[in-house]
Coordinates of C-alpha atoms in Angstrom, one line a residue:
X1 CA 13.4 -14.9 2.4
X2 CA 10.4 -16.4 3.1
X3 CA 11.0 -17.3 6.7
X4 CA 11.0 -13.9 7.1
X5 CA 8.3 -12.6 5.0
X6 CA 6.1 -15.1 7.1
X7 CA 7.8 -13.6 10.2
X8 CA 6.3 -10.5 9.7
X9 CA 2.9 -11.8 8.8
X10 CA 2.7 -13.8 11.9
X11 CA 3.9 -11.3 14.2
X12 CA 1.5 -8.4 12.5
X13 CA -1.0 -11.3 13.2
X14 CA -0.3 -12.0 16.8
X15 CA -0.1 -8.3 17.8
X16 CA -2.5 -6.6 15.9
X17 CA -5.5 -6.6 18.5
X18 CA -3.2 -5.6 21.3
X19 CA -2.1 -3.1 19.3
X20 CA -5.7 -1.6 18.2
X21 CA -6.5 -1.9 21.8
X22 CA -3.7 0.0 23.1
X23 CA -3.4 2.6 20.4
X24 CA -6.8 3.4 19.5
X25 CA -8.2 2.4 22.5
X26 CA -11.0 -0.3 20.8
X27 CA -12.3 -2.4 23.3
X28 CA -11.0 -6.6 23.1
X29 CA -14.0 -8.0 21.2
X30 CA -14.3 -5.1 18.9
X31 CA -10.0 -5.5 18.0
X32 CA -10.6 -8.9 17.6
X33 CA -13.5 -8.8 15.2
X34 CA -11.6 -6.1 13.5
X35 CA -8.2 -8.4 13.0
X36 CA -10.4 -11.5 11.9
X37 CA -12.7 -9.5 9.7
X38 CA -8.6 -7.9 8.5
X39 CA -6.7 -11.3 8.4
X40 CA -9.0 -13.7 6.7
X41 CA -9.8 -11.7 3.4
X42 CA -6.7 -9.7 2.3
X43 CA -4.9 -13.4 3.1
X44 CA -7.1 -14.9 0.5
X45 CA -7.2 -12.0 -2.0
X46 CA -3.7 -11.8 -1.8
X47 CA -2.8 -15.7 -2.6
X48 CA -5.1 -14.7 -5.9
X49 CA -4.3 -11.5 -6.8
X50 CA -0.2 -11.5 -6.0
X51 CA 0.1 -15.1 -8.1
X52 CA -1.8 -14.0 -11.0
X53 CA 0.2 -10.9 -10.7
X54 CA 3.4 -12.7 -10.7
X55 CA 2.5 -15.0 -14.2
X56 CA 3.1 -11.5 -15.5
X57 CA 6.2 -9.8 -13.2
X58 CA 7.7 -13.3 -12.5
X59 CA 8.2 -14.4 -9.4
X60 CA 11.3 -12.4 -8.6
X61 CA 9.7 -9.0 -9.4
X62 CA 6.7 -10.2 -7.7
X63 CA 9.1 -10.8 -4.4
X64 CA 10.8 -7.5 -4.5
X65 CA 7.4 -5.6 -5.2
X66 CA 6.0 -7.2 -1.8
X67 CA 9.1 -6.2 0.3
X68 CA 8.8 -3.0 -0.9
X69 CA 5.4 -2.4 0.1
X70 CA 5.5 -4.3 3.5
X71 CA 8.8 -2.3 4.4
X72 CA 6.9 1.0 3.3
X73 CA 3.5 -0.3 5.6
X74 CA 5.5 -1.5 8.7
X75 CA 7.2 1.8 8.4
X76 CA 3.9 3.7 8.6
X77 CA 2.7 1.2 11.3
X78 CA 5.3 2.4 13.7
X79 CA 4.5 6.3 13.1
X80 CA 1.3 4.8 15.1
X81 CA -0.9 6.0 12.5
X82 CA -4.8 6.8 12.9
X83 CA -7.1 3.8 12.7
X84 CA -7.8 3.6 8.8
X85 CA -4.1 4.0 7.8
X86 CA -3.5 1.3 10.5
X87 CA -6.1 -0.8 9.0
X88 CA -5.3 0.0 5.3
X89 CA -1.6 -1.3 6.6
X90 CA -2.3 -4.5 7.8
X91 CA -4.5 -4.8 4.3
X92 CA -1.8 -4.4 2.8
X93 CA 1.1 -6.5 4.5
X94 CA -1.4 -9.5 4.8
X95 CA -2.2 -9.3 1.5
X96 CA 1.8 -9.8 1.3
X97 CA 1.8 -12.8 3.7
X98 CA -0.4 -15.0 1.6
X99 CA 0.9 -14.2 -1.3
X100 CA 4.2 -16.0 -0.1
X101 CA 2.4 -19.3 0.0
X102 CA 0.6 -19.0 -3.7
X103 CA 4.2 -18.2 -5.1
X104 CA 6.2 -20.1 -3.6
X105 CA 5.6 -23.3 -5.8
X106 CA 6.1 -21.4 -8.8
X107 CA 9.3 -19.3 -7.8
X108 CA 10.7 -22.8 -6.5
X109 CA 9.9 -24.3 -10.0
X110 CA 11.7 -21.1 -11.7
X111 CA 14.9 -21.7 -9.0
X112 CA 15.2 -25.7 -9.4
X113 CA 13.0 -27.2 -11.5
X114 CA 9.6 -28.5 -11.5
X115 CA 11.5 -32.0 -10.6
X116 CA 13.3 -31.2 -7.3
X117 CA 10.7 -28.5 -6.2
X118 CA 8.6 -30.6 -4.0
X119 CA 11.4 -31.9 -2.0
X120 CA 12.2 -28.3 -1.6
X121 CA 8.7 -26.9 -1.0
X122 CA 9.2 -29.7 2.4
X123 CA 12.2 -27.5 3.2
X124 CA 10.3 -24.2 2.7
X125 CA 7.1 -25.1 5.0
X126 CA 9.8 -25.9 7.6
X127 CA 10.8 -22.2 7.4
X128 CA 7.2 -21.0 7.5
X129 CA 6.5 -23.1 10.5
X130 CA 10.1 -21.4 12.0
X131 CA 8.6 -18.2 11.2
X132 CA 5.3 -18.5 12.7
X133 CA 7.0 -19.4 16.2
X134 CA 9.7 -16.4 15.9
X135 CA 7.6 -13.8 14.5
X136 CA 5.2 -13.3 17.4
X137 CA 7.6 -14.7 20.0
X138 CA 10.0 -11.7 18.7
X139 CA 7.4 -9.1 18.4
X140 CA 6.1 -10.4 22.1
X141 CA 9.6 -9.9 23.6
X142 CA 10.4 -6.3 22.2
X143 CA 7.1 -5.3 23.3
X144 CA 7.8 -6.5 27.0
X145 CA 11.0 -5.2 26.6
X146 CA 10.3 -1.6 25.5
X147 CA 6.7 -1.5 26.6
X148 CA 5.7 0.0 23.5
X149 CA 5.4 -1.9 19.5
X150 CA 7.8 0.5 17.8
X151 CA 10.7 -1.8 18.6
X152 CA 9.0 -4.7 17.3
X153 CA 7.9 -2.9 14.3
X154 CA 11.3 -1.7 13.0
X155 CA 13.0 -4.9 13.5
X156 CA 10.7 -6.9 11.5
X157 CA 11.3 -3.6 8.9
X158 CA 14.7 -4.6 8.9
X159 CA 13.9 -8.1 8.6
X160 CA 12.3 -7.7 5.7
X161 CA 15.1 -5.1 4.3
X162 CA 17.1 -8.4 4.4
X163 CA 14.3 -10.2 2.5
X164 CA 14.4 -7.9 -0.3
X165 CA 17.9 -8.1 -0.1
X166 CA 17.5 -11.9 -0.8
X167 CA 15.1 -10.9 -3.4
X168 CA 17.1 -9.0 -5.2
X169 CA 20.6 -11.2 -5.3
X170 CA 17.7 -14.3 -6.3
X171 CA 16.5 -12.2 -9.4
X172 CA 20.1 -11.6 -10.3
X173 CA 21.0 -14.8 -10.1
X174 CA 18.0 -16.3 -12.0
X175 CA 18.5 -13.7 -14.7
X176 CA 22.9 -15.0 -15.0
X177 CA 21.3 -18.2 -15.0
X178 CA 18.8 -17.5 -17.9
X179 CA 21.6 -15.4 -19.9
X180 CA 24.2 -18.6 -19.9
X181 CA 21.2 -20.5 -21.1
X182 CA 20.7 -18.5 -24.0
X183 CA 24.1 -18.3 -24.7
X184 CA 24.6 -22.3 -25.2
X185 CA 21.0 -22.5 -26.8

């Protein structure tokens, strides 16, 4: 789940200036000033906003809210949308991407326990670092392949169909889990 929520970050990341240059025609320094000035903030805002959000949705919800809108933006993103839905887009699904690593202490706390979650957490930045090698690497490929993004956009869409997926059987089984608790209590 969170290999491939970072995944799509890193490949929205890696492509989005050859993507504003090829589809809205913006020349390289004015894509690149527009992905940095588009990266940087709605990372940060989202590691804020997203965990304070999840001390109230839990962590699950949180999860399954964030697929949903980052299936829902890459979507849009592959229509090839004008430049301000583009942009609002990108907002969005980076807001997504660091929100992965402000939660994902917490959720693993929820899952295992505040005692086992930092060996964990070692396991989980593994993934991220996975991640941010196939995402762009992936995204780089289909593009070459298909000379076009579309590709690359809907299979990172259905990567992250499978992350809610995840998302969803983890809320289920943390709410079981809670349930049998309550029963012995």
């Amino acid at each position: 789940m969170f290999f491939l929520n970072i995944c799509a970050g890193i490949m929205l990341i890696a492509l989005a200036s050859p993507m504003l240059q090829e589809l809205h025609h913006l020349s390289e320094m004015r894509a690149a000033l527009l992905v940095g000035l588009i990266v940087g903030i709605p990372n940060g805002a989202g590691r804020l906003a997203w965990s304070a959000a999840s001390d109230y949705l839990g962590r699950s919800g949180t999860f399954i809210i964030m697929f949903l809108l980052e299936l829902a933006a890459f979507a849009v993103l592959a229509t090839s949308p004008a430049l301000g839905v583009f942009e609002a887009c990108v907002v969005l699904i980076l807001t997504c991407y660091g929100a992965g690593f402000a939660i994902s202490p917490a959720f693993l706390a929820d899952m295992f326990g505040t005692r086992h979650a930092g060996a964990i957490y070692g396991v989980l930045l593994t993934a991220w670092g996975a991640g941010g090698v196939v995402g762009p690497q992936l995204g780089a490929f289909l593009r070459e392949a298909t000379h076009n993004y579309t590709a690359s956009l809907h299979a990172i869409t259905a990567a992250l169909a499978l992350a809610l997926v995840l998302a969803l059987i983890l809320a289920a089984l943390l709410y079981l889990s809670l349930a049998r608790s309550r029963r012995r209590a």
